[in-house]
PDB file of C-alpha atoms in Angstrom:
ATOM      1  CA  UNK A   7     -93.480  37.310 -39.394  1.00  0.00           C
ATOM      2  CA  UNK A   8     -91.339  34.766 -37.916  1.00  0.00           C
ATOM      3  CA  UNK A   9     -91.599  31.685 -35.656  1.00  0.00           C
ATOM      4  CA  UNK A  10     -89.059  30.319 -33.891  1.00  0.00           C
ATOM      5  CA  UNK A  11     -88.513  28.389 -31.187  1.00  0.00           C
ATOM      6  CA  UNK A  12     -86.666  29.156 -27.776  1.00  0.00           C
ATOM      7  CA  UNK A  13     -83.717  27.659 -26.594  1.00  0.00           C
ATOM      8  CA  UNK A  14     -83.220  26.539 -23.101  1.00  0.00           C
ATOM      9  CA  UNK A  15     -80.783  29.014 -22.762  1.00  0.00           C
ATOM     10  CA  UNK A  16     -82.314  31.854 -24.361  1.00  0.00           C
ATOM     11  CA  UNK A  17     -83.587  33.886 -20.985  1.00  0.00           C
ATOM     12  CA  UNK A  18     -84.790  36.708 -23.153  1.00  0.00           C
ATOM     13  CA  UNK A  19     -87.073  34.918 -25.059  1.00  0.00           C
ATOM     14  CA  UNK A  20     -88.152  32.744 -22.189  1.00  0.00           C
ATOM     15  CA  UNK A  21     -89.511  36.305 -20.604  1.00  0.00           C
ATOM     16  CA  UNK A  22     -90.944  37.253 -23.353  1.00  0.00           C
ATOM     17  CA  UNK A  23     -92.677  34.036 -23.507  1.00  0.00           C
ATOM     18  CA  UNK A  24     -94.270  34.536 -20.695  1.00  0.00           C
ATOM     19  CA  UNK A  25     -94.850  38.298 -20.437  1.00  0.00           C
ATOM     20  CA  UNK A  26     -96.738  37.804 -23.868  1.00  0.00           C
ATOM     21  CA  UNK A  27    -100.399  36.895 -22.170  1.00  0.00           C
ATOM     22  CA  UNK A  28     -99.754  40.387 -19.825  1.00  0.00           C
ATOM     23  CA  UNK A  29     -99.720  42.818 -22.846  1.00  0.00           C
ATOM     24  CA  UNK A  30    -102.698  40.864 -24.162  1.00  0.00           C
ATOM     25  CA  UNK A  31    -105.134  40.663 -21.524  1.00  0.00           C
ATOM     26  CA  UNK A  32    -103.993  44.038 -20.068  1.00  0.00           C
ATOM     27  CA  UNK A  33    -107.490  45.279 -20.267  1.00  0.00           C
ATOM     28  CA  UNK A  34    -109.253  42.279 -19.523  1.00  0.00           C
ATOM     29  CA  UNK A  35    -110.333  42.486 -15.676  1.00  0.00           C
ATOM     30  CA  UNK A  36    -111.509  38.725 -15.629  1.00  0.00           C
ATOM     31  CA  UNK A  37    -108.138  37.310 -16.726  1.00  0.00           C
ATOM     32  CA  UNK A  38    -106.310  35.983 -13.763  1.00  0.00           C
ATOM     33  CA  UNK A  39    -102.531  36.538 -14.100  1.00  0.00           C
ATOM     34  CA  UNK A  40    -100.369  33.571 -13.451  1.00  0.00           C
ATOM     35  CA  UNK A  41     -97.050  33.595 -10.738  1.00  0.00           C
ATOM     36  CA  UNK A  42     -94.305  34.619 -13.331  1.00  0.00           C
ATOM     37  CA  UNK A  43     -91.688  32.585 -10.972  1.00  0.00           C
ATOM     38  CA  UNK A  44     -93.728  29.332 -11.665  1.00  0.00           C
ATOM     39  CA  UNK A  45     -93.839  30.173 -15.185  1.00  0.00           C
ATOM     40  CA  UNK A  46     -90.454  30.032 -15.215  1.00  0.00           C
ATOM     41  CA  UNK A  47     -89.419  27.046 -14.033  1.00  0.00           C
ATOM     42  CA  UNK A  48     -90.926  25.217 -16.926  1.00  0.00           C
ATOM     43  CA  UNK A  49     -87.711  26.204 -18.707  1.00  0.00           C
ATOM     44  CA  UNK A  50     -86.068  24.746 -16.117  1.00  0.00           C
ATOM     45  CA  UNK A  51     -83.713  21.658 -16.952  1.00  0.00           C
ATOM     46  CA  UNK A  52     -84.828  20.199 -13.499  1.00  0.00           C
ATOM     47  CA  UNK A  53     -88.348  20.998 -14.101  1.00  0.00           C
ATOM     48  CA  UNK A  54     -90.091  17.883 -13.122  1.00  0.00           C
ATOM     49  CA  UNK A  55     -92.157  16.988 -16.144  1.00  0.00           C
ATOM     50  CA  UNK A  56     -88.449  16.711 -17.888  1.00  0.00           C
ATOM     51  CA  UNK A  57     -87.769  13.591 -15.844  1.00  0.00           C
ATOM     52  CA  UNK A  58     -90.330  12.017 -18.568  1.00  0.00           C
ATOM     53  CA  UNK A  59     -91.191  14.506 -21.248  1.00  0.00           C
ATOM     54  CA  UNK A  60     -90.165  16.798 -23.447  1.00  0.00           C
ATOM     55  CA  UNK A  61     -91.322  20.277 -24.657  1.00  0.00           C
ATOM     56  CA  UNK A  62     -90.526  23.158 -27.022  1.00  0.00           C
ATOM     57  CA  UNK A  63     -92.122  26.635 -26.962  1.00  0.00           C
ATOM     58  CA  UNK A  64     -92.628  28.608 -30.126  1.00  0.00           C
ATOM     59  CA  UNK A  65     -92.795  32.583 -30.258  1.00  0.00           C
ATOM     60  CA  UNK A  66     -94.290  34.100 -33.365  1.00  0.00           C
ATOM     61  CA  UNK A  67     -92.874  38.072 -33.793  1.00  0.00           C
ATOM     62  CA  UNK A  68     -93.686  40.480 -36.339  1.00  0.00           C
ATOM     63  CA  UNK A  69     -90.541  41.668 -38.728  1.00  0.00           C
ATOM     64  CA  UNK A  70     -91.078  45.130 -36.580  1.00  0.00           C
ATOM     65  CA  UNK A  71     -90.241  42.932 -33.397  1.00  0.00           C
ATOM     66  CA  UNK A  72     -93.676  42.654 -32.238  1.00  0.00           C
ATOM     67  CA  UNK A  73     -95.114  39.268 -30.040  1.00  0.00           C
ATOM     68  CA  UNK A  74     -97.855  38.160 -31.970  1.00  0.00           C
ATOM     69  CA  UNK A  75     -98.184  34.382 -30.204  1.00  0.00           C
ATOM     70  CA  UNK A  76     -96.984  32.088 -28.342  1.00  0.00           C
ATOM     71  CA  UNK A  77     -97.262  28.018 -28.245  1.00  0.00           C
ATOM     72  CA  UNK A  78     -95.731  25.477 -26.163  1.00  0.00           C
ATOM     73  CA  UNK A  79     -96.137  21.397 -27.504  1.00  0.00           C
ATOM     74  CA  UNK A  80     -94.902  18.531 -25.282  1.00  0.00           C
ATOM     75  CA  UNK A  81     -94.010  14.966 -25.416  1.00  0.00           C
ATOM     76  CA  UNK A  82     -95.205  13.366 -22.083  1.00  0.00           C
ATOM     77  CA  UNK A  83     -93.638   9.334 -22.486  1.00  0.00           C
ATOM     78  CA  UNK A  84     -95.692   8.275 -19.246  1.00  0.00           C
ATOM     79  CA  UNK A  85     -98.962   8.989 -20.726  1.00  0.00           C
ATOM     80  CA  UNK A  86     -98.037   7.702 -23.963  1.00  0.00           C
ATOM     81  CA  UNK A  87     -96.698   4.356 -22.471  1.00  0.00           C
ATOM     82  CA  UNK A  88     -99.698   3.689 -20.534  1.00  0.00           C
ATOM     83  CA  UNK A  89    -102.811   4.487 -23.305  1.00  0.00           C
ATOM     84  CA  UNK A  90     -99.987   2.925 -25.690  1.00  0.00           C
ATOM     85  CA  UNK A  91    -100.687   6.035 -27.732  1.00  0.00           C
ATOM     86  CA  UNK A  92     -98.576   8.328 -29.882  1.00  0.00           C
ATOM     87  CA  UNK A  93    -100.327  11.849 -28.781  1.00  0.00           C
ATOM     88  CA  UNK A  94     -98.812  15.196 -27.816  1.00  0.00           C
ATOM     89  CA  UNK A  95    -100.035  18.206 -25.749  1.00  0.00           C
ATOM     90  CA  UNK A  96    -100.301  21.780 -26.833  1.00  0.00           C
ATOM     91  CA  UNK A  97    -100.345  24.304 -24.312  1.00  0.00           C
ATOM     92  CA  UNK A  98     -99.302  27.971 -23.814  1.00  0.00           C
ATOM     93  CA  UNK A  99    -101.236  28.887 -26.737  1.00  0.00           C
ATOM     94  CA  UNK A 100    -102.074  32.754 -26.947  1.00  0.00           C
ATOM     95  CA  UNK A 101    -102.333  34.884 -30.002  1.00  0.00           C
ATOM     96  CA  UNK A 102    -103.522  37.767 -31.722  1.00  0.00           C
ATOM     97  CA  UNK A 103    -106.777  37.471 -33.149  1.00  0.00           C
ATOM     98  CA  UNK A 104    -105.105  36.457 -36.598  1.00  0.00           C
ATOM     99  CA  UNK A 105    -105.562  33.205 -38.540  1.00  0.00           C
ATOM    100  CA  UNK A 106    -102.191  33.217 -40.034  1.00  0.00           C
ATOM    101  CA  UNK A 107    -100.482  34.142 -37.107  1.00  0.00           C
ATOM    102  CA  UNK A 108    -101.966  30.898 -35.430  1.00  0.00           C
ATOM    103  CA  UNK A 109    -101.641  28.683 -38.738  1.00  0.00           C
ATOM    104  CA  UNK A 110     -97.666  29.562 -38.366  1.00  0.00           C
ATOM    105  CA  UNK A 111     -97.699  29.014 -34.708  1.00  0.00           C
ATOM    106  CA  UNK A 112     -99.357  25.427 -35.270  1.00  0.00           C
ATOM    107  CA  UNK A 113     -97.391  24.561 -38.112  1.00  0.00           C
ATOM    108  CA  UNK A 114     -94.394  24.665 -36.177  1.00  0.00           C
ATOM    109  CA  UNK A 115     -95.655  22.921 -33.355  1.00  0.00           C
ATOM    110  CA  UNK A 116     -97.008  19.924 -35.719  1.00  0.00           C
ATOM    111  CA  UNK A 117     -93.707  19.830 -37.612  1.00  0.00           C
ATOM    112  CA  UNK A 118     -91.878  19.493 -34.143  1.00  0.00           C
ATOM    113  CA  UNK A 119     -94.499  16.937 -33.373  1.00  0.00           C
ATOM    114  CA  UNK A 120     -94.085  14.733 -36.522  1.00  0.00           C
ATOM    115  CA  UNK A 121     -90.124  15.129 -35.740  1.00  0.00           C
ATOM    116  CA  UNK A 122     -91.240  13.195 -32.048  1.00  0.00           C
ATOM    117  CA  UNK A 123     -92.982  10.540 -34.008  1.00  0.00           C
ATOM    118  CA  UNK A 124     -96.536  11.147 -32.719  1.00  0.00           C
ATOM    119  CA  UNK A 125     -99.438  10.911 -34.866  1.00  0.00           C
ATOM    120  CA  UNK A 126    -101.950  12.820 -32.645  1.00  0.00           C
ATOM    121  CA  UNK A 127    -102.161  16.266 -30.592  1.00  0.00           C
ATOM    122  CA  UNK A 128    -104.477  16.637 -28.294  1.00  0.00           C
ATOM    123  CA  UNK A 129    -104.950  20.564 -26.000  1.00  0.00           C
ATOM    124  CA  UNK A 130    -105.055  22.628 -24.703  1.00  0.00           C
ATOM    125  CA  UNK A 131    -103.650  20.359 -21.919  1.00  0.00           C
ATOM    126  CA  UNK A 132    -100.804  21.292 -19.976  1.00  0.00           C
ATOM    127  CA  UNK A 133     -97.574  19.512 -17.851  1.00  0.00           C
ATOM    128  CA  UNK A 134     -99.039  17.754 -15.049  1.00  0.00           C
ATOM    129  CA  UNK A 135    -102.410  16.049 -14.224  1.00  0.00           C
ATOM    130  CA  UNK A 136    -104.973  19.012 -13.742  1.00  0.00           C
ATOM    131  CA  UNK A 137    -102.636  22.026 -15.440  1.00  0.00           C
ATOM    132  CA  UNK A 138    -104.550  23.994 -18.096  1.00  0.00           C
ATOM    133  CA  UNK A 139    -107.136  21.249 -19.242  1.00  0.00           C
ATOM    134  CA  UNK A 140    -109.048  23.035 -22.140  1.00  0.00           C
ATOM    135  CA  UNK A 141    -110.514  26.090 -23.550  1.00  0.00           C
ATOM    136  CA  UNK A 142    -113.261  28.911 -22.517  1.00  0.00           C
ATOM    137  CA  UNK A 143    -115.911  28.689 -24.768  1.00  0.00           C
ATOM    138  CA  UNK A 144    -118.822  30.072 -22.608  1.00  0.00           C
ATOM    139  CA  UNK A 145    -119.498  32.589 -19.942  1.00  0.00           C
ATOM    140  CA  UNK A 146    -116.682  35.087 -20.895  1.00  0.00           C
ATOM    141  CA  UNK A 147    -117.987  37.941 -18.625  1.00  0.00           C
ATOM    142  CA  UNK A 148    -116.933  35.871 -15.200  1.00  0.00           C
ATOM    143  CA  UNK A 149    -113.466  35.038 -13.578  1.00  0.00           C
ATOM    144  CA  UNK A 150    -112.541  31.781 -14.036  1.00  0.00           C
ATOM    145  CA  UNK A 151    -112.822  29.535 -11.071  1.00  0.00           C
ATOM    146  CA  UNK A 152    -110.046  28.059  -9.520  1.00  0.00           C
ATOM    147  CA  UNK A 153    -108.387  26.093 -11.950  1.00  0.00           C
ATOM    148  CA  UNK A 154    -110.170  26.717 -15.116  1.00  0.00           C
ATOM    149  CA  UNK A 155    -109.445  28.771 -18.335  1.00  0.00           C
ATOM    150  CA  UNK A 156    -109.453  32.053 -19.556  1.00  0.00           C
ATOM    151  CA  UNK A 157    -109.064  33.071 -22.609  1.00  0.00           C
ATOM    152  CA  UNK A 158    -110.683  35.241 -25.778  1.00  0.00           C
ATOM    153  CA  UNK A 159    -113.686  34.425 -27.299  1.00  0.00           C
ATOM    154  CA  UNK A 160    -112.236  34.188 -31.146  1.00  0.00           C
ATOM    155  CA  UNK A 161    -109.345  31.102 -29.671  1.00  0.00           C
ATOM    156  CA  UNK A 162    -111.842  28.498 -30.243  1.00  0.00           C
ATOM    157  CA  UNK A 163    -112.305  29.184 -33.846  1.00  0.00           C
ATOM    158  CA  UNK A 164    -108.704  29.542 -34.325  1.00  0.00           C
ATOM    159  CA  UNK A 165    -107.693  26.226 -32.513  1.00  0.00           C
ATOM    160  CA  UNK A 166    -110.755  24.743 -34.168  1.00  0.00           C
ATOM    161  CA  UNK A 167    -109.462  25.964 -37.609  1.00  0.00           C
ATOM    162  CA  UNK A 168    -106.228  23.583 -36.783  1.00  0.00           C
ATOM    163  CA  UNK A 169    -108.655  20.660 -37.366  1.00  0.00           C
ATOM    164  CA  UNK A 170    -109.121  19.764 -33.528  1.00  0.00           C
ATOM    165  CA  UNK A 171    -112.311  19.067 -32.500  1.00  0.00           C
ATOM    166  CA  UNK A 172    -114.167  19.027 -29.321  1.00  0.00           C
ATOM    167  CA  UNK A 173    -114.041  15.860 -26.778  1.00  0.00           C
ATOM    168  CA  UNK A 174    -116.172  16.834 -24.022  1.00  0.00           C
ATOM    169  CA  UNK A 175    -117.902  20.261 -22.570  1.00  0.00           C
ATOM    170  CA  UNK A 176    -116.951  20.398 -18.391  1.00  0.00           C
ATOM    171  CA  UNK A 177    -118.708  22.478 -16.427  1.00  0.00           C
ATOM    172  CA  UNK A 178    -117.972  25.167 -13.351  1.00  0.00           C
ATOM    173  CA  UNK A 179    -120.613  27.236 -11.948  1.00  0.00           C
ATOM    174  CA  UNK A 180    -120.826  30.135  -9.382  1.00  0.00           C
ATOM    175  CA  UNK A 181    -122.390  29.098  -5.679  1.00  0.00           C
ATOM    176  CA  UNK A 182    -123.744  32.149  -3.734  1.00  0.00           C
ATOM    177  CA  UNK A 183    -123.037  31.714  -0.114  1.00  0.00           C
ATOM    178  CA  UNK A 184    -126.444  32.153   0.855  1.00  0.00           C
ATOM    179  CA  UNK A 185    -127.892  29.210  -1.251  1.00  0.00           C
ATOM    180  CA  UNK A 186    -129.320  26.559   1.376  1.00  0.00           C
ATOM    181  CA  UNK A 187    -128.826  22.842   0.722  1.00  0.00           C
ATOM    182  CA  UNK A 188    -131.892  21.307   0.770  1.00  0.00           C
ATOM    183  CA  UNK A 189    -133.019  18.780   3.363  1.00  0.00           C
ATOM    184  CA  UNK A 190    -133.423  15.931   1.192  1.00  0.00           C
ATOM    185  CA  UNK A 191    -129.179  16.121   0.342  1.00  0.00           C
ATOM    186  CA  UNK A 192    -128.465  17.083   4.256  1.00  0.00           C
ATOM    187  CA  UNK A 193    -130.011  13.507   5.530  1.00  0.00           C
ATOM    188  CA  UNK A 194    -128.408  11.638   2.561  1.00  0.00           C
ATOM    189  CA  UNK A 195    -125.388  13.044   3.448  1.00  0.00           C
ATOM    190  CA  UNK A 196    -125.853  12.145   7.051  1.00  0.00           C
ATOM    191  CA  UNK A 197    -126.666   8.496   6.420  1.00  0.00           C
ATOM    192  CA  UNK A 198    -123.937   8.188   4.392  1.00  0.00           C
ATOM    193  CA  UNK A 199    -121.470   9.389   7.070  1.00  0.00           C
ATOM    194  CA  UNK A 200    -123.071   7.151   9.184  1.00  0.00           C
ATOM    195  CA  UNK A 201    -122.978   3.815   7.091  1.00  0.00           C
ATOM    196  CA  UNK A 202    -119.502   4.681   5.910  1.00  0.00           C
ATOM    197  CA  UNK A 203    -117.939   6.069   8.972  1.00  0.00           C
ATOM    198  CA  UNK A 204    -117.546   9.213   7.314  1.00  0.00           C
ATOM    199  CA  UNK A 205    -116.833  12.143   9.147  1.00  0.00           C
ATOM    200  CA  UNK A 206    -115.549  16.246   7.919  1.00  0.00           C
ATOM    201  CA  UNK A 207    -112.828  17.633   9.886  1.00  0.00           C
ATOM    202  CA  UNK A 208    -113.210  21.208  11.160  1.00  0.00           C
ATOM    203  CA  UNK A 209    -109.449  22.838  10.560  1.00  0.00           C
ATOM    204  CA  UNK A 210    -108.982  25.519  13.014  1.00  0.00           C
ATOM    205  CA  UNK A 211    -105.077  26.367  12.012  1.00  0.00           C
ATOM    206  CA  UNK A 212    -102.531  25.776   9.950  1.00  0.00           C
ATOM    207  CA  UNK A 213    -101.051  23.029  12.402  1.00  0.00           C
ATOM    208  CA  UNK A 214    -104.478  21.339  12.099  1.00  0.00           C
ATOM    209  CA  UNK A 215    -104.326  21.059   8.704  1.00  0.00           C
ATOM    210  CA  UNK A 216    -100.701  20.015   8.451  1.00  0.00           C
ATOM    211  CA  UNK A 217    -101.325  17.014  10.325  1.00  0.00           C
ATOM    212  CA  UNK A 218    -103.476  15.255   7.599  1.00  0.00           C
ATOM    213  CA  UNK A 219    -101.882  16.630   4.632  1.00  0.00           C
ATOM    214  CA  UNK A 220     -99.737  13.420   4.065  1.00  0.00           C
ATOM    215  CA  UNK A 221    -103.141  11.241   4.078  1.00  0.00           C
ATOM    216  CA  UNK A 222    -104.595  13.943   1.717  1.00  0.00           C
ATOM    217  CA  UNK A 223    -101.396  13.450  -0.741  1.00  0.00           C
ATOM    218  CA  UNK A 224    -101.982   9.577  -0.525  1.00  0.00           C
ATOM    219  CA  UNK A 225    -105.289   9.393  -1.088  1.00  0.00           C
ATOM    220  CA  UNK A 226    -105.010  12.068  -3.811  1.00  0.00           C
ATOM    221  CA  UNK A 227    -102.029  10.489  -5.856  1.00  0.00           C
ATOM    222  CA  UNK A 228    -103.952   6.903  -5.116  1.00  0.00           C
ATOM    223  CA  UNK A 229    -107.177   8.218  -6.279  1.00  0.00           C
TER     224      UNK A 229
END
């Protein structure tokens, strides 16, 4: 087996990189495929994260030429600069169901770490704000929700094997339609619309919407 990492250059890897997670969840219905044309921008020199960070992606390949896993580990200086930490991000991470073939991955990743002069790692977190914050560890049988992870059942005893450990549980949860709020939250709600001056738009179109999405980008990037 072999680990490497992938050169910004190197398109063939890149797309192997990210056609890795489509051989291994090919028979997983709940797994929700991401936009390969996305994915690929984050090889991108002009890749946005790259304005502040920096990254480097590992593949791990049998000596038959066979993708075993896959890591990605980042240096984000903005987040470091403001918790006046030394921490890096893994991210990307998909593998085999084989402890050595996720020790190697790691290893690699650490060493590349340690060469970036961080003491800590901290994942599965990804590039920006809200992309790929943690790991599956419950409730396997459902699609994730918007947002949220997927990912087999034996990664959290590999990644755990790495020596991380957990920092919090979050939570998502599955709403049928037909569930009724009850009264008690409706006239809350209402009084609070009416102290506040509170009020929920009804968007009928697209051109209703697109009106308020600059105050929805302010008062998102604000928030």
């Amino acid at each position: 087996m072999e680990i490497f990492q992938i050169s910004a250059k190197d398109r063939r890897s890149q797309n192997t990189f990210i056609e890795f997670p489509f051989k291994l969840y090919r028979n997983t219905p709940q797994w929700v495929p991401p936009i390969k044309s996305d994915m690929r921008q984050v090889f991108r020199p002009h890749y946005a994260f790259y304005q502040y960070g920096e990254a480097a992606f590992f593949l791990a390949i049998s000596k038959s030429g066979e993708v075993l896993g896959r890591l990605a580990v980042a240096n984000n200086h903005r987040y470091n600069h403001f918790h006046k930490t030394k921490t890096a991000f893994f991210y990307y991470f998909e593998c085999i169901e084989d402890d050595q073939v996720a020790n190697a991955l790691f290893a690699k990743g650490f060493e590349w770490v340690e060469h970036q002069g961080l003491d800590s790692v901290l994942g599965p977190k990804g590039f920006t704000v809200l992309d790929g914050f943690g790991l599956l560890i419950k409730g396997f049988e459902h699609r994730p929700a918007f947002g949220q992870a997927y990912n087999p059942q034996y990664y959290a005893e590999l990644i755990e094997s790495q020596g991380f450990t957990k920092v919090k549980d979050n939570f998502s949860a599955w709403v049928d339609k037909s569930v009724e709020v009850p009264e008690k939250i409706v006239r809350a709600a209402e009084l609070v619309k009416k102290r506040r001056g509170y009020s929920v738009p009804l968007f009928k179109s697209k051109a209703d919407l697109r009106k308020v999405v600059n105050d929805i980008q302010k008062l998102y990037n604000e928030s």
